[in-house]
Structure formats: C-alpha cells, structure tokens
Coordinates of C-alpha atoms in Angstrom, one line a residue:
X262 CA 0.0 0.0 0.0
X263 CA 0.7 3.5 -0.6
X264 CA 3.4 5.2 2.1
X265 CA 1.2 8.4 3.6
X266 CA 4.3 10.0 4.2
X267 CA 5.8 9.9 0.9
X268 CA 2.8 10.6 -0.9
X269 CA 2.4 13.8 1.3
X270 CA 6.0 14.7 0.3
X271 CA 5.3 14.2 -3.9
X272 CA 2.1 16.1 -3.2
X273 CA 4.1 19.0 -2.3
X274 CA 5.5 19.2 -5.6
X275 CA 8.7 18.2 -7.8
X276 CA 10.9 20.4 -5.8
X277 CA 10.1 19.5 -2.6
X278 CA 10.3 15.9 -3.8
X279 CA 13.6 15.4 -5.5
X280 CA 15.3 17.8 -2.3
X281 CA 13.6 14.9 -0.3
X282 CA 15.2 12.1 -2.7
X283 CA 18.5 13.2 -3.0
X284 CA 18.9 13.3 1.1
X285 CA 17.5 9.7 1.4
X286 CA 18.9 8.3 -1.7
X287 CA 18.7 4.8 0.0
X288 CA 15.1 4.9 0.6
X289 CA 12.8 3.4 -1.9
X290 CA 9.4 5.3 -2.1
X291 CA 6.3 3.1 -1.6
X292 CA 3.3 4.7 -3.9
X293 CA 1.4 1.8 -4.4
X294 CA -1.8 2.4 -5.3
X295 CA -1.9 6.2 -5.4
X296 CA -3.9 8.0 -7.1
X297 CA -2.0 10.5 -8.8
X298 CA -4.2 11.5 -12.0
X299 CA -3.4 14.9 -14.1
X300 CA -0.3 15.8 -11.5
X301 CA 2.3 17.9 -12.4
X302 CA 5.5 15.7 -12.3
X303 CA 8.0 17.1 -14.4
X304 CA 11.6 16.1 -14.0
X305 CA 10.6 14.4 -11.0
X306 CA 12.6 11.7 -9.2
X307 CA 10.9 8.8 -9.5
X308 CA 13.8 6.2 -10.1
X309 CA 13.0 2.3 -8.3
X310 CA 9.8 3.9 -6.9
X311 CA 7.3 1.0 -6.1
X312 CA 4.4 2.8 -8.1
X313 CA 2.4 -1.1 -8.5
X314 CA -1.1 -0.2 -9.5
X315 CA -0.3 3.9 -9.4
X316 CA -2.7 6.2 -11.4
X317 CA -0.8 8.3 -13.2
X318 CA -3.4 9.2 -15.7
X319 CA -2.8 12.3 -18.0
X320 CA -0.1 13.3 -15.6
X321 CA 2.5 15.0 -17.0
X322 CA 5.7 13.6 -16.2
X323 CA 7.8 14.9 -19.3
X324 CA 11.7 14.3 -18.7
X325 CA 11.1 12.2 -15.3
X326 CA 13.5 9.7 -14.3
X327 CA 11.3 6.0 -13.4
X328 CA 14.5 4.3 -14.3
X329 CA 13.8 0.8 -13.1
X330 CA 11.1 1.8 -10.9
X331 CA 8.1 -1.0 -10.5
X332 CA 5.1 0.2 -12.8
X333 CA 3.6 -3.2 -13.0
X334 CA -0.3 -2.9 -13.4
X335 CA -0.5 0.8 -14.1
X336 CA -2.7 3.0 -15.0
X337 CA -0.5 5.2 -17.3
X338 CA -3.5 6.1 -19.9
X339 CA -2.8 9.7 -21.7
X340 CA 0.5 10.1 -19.1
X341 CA 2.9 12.7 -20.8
X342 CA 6.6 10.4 -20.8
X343 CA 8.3 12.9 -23.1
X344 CA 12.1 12.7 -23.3
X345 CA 11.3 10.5 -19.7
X346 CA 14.1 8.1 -18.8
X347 CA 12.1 4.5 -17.9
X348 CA 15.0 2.6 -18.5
X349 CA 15.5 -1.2 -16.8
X350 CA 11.4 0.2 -15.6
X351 CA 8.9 -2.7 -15.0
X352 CA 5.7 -1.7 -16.9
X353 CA 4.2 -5.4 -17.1
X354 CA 0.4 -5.3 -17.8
X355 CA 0.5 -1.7 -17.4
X356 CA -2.0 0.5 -19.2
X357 CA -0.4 3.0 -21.9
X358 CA -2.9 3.8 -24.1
X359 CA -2.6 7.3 -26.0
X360 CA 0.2 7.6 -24.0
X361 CA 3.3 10.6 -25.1
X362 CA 6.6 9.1 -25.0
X363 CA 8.2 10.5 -27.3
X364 CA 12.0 10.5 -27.3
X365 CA 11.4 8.5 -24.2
X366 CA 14.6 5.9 -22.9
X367 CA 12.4 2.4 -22.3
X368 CA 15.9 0.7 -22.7
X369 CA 15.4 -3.1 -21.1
X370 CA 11.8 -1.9 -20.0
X371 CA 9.9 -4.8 -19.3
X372 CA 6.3 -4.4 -21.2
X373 CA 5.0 -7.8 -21.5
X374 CA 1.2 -7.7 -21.9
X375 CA 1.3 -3.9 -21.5
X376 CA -1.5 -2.1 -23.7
X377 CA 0.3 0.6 -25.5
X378 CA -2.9 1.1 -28.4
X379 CA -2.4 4.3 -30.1
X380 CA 0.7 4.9 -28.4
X381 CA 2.7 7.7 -29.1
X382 CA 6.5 6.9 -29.5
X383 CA 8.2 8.6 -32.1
X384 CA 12.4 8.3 -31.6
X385 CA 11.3 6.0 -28.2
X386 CA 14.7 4.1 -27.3
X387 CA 12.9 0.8 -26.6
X388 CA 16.4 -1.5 -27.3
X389 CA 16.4 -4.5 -25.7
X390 CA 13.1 -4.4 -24.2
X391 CA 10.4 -6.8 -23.5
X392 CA 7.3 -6.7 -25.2
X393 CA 6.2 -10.0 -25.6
X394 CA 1.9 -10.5 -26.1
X395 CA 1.8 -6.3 -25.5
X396 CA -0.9 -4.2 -27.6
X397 CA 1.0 -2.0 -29.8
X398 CA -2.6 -1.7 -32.5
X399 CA -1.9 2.2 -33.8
X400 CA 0.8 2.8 -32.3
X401 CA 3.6 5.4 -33.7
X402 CA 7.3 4.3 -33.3
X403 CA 8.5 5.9 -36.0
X404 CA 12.3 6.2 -35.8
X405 CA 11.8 4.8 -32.7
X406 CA 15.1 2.3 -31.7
X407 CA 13.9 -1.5 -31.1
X408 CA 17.0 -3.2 -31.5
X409 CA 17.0 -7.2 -30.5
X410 CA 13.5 -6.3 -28.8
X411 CA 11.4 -9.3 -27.8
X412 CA 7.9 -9.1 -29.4
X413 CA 6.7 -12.4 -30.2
X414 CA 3.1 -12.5 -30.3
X415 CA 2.8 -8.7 -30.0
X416 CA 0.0 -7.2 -31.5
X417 CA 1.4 -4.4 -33.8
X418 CA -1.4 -3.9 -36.4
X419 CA -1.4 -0.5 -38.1
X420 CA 1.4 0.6 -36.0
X421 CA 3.7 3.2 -37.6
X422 CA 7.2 1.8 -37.7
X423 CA 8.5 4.2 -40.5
X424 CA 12.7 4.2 -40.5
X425 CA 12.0 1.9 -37.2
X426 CA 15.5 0.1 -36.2
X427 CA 14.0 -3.4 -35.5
X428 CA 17.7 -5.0 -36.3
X429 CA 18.0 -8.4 -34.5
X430 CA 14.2 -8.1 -32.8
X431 CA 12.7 -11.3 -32.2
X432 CA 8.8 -11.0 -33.8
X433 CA 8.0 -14.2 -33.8
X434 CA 4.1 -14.7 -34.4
X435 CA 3.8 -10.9 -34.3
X436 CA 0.9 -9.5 -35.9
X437 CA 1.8 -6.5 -38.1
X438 CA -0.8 -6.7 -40.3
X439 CA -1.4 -3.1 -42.1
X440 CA 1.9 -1.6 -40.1
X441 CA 3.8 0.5 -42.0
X442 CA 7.5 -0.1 -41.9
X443 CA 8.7 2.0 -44.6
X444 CA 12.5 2.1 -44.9
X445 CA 12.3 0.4 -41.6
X446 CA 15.6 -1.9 -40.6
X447 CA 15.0 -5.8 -39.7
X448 CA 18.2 -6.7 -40.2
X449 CA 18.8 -10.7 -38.9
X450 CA 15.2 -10.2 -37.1
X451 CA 13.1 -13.1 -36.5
X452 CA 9.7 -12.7 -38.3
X453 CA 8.8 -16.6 -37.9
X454 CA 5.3 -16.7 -38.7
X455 CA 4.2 -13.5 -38.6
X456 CA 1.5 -11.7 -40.4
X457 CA 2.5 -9.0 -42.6
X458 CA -0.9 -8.8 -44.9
X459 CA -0.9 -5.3 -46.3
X460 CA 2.0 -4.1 -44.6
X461 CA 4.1 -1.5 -46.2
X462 CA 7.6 -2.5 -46.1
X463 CA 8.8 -0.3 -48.9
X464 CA 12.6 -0.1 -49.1
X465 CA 12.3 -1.9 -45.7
X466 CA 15.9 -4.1 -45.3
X467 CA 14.9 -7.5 -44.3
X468 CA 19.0 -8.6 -45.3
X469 CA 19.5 -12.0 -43.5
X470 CA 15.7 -12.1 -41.9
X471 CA 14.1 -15.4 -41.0
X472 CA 10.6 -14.6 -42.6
X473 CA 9.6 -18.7 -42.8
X474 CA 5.8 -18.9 -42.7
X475 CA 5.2 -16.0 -42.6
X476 CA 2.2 -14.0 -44.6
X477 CA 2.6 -11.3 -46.8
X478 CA -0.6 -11.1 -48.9
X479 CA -1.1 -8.0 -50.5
X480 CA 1.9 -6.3 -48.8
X481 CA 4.0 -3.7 -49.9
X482 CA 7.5 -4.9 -50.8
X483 CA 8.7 -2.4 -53.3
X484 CA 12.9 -1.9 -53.5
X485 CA 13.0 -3.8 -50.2
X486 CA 16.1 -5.9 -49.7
X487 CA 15.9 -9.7 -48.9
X488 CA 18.8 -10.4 -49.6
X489 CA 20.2 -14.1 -48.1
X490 CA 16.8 -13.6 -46.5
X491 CA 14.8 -16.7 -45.3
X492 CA 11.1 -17.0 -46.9
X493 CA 10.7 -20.5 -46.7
X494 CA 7.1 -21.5 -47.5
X495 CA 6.0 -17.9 -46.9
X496 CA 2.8 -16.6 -48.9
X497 CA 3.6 -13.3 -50.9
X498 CA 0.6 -13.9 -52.8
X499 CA -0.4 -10.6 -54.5
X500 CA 2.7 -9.0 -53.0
X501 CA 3.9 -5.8 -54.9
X502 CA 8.6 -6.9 -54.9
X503 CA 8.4 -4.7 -57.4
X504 CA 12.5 -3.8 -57.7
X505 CA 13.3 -5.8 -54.8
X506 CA 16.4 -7.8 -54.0
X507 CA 16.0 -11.3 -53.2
X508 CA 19.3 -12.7 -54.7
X509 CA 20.2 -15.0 -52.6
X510 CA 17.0 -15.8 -50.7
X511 CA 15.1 -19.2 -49.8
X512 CA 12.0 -19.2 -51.6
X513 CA 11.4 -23.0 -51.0
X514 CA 7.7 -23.9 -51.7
X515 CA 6.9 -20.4 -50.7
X516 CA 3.2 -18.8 -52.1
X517 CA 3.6 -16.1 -54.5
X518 CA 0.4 -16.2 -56.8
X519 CA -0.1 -13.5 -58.7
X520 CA 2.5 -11.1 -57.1
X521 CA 4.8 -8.2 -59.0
X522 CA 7.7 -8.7 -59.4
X523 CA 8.5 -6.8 -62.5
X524 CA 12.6 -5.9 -62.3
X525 CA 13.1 -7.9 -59.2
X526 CA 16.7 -9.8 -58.4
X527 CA 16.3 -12.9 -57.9
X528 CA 20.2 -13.6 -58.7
X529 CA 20.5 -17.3 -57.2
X530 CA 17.6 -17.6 -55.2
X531 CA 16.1 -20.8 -53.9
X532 CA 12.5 -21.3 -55.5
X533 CA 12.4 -25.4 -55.7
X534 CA 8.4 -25.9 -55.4
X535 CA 8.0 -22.4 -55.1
X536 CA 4.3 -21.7 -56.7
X537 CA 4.3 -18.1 -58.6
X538 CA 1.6 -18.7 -60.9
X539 CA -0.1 -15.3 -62.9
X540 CA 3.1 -13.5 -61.1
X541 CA 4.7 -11.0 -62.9
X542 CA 8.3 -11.7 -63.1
X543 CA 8.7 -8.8 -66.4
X544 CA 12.3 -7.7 -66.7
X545 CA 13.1 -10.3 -63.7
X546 CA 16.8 -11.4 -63.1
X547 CA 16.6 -15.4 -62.1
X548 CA 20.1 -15.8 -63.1
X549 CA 21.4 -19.2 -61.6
X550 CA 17.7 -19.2 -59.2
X551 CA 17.1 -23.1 -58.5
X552 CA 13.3 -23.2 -59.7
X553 CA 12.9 -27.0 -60.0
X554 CA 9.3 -28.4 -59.8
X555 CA 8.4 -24.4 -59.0
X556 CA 4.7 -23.8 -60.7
X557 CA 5.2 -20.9 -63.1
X558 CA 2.0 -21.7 -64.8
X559 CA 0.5 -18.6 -66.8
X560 CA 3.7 -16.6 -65.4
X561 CA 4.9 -13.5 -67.1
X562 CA 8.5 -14.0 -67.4
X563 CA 8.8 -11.6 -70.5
X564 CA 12.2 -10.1 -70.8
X565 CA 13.7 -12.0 -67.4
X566 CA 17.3 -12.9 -67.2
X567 CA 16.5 -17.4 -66.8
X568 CA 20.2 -17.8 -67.6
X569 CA 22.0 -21.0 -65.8
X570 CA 18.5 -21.5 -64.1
X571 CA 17.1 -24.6 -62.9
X572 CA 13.7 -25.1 -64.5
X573 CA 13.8 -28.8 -64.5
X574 CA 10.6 -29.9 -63.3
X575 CA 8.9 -26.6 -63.4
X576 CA 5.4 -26.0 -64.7
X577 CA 5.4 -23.2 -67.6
X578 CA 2.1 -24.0 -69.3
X579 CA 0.8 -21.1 -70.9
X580 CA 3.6 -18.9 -69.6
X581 CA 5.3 -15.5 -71.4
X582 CA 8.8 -16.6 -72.0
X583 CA 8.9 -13.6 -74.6
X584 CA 12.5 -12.2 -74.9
X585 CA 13.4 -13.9 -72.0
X586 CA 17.0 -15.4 -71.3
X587 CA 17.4 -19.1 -71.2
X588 CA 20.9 -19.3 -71.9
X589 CA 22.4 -22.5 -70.2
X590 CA 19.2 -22.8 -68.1
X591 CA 18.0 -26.2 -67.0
X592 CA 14.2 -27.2 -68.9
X593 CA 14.8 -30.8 -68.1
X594 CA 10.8 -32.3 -67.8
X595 CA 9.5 -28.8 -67.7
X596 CA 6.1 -28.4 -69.4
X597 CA 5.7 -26.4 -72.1
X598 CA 2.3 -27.0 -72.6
X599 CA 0.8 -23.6 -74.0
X600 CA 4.2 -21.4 -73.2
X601 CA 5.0 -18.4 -75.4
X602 CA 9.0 -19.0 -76.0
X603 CA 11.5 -16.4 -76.6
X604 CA 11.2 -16.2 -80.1
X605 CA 7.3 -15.3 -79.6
X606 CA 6.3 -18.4 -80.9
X607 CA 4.1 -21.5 -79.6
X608 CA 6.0 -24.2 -77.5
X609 CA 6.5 -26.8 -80.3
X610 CA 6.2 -30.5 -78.3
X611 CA 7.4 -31.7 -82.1

C-alpha cells in the first residue's frame, strides 16, 4: 500500500520531492496504489519507486527519471513520458494507451502484456526491451530504436514503424498486419510466422531475416532488400517486390500467386516448389535461381534474365517466356504445354 508520508511529500510538488530524494537516496518510495491523475511531475525523481497499480493518468511527467522503478499494473492512460528516462522500468500489464513518449529511454523496460494502443513513441529508445503478447494496435514508433526487442506474439497492427531500427528483434508470431514499416531496418530479425498482410515495407531491409511462414498477402515490398533472406514456405501472394532484391534468398515452396515482381533480383535464389503462378516476373533477373518443380504456370517471365536456371521440373504451361534469357538454363521435364517461348512463338512439343 501506498506510504502516507511519501505521498504527502510528492504532493508537495517536484521540488520539494527530489530535495527529499536526493537526502534519502537509500530509501525506496512506496506509492502503491496512489492516485496520482493529471499531476504535475515534471523532471521528477521517480527512479526504483514502487508505483504497483499507481494512477498516473494524463499526468505530466515529461523528462522524469522512473529508471527501473516497478510500474507493473499501471494506470498510465494519456500520461505525458516525453524525453522520460524508464529505463530497466517494469511496466508489465500496465495501461499506456494514447500515452506521449516521445523520445522517451524504455531501454530493457519490461512491457509484456502492456497495452500501448495508439501509443505515441516517435524516436522512443525501446532496445532491448520486452514486449512480448503487448498491444502495440496504432501505435507510432516511427524512428523509434527497437534493436534485438522481444515481441513475439505482440500485436502491432497498423502501428507506424516508419525508418524503425527493428535489427535483430525477435517478432516471432507478431501480428503486423497493415503496419507500416517504410524504410524500416529488420536486419537478422526473426519474423517466424508473422503476419505481414498489407504491410508497407517499402525499401524496408529484411538482409539475413528469417521470414519462414510468414504472410505477406497484399503487402508492400517495393525496392525492399531480402537479400540471403529466409522465406521458406512464406505466402507473398499478391505482393507488390516490385525492384526488390531477393538474390540470394530461400523461396522453398513459398506462395507467390499472382505477385509483381517486375525488375526484381532474384540472382541465385532458392524457388524449388516455389508456386508463382499469374506472377509477374517482367524484366526479372533469375540468373542461376534453383526453380525446379516451382509452378510458373501462366507466369509473365517476358524479358527475365533465366540464364543457368534450374527449370527442371517446373510448370510453364501457358507462360510469357517472350524475350526472355534461357541461356544454359535447366528445362529438363519442364512443361511447355501452352508457353510463349522467346522467339514469340508457340512451344512446339514436335
């Protein structure tokens, strides 16, 4: 429960409070409880506070230190964090919602199962934190820092991640379903099973990002790098890779019906079973790309660099080979069946 004492002194105000603070630096202030809604708390001294269950709603505590202080279970709705230093803080299951932290240090925070919906957190240093099953719907990182965060399960649909550092965050099973994480860095992260459908991740770099299973429908993926990433038996179907870089990337079995992929670089990339029927693959590199038994049925592979590809096995019926490169490339018990070759004429079985 809440100390009477201590919560007479805060009452007093920030100056009062911090003097207070800095002559009893060993004492840990017990505000459990309080009720503490629309205070003025700027720059207050707030660090390993226990403020379990606190009701801090639409205070204002812009550049407060709550470094590791307990926050578990609070009510922190519309609270102003600005520039507020919360690092190593406990926030588990703590309420956030339209909350201002901005510019805000939540380095090692712990904000598992926190609600942070509509969240504002543009530039927030959250590296390193914990926000494993939290509500992040609406949110606003943008530029925010979540470097080798731990989100799985997090529930970050429509949240603005724009320029986001995410390099190295662990998303497994996040849902990120119309987020937009334009330009935003996922460098290494782990995006296992997550669900990206009509996400923006244009000129997002996903270089080296385990993306198995995970769902991409009707994303956004123009001039995004993928390079070396992993997309095995992801769906991209109706994806827009429009110019992106996927040289080197495992494409195994993955679902990319009817996606664009016009200019993409697919320079050695793994496709074996990979099903990309009615995609658009116009202009495409596949230099040295191992398609075998890949379904490129009705495909539009007009103008694309095959050359040294492995086709054998693949499905091409009724596919635009047009212009295209097949120099060297593998067609070993591929079907034909329908396919426009090179020359612009009929596949000829005879």
């Amino acid at each position: 429960m809440v100390n009477q004492q201590h919560l007479a002194i805060l009452k007093q105000g920030t100056a009062v409070w911090n003097h207070w603070r800095q002559q009893h630096t060993a004492i840990h202030p017990q505000l459990r409880q309080a009720t503490l809604n629309h205070s003025t708390l700027r720059e207050v001294l707030l660090g390993e506070a226990d403020l379990r269950e606190v009701s801090l709603s639409h205070a204002d505590c812009c550049m407060a230190n709550l470094s590791r202080a307990d926050l578990r279970c609070a009510n922190l709705t519309a609270t102003n964090f600005y520039t507020a230093v919360l690092e190593g803080a406990d926030l588990r299951q703590a309420t956030l919602i339209k909350a201002d932290l901005r510019e805000a240090n939540l380095q090692n925070a712990d904000l598992r199962q926190a609600r942070l919906t509509a969240a504002l957190g543009t530039m927030a240093n959250l590296s390193g934190a914990q926000l494993r099953e939290a509500s992040l719907q609406d949110t606003n990182l943008s530029h925010a820092a979540l470097v080798h965060i731990d989100g799985c399960l997090a529930d970050l649909r429509r949240a603005n991640l724009t320029q986001a550092d995410l390099s190295g965050a662990r998303l497994y099973t996040a849902n990120l379903a119309q987020a937009t994480l334009y330009a935003a860095h996922l460098h290494q992260a782990d995006l296992r099973e997550v669900t990206l459908s009509q996400a923006n991740l244009r000129e997002a770099d996903l270089r080296e990002a385990d993306l198995s299973m995970a769902v991409f429908c009707v994303a956004n993926l123009i001039g995004a790098t993928l390079y070396k990433a992993n997309l095995l038996r992801s769906n991209l179907s109706m994806s827009n890779l429009c110019m992106a870089n996927l040289s080197h990337a495992n494409l195994e079995r993955a679902i990319i019906i009817g996606a664009n992929l016009i200019g993409a670089n697919l320079y050695s990339a793994m496709l074996i079973e990979a099903v990309l029927m009615e995609s658009d693959l116009r202009e495409a590199s596949l230099r040295g790309a191992n398609l075998a038994g890949a379904d490129l049925s009705r495909a539009n592979l007009g103008m694309a660099n095959l050359s040294r590809a492995n086709l054998a096995g693949a499905n091409l019926q009724h596919a635009n080979l047009r212009q295209a490169n097949l120099w060297e490339a593998n067609l070993e018990g591929a079907c034909l069946t329908g396919t426009v070759m090179p020359d612009g004429e009929l596949y000829d079985a005879g």
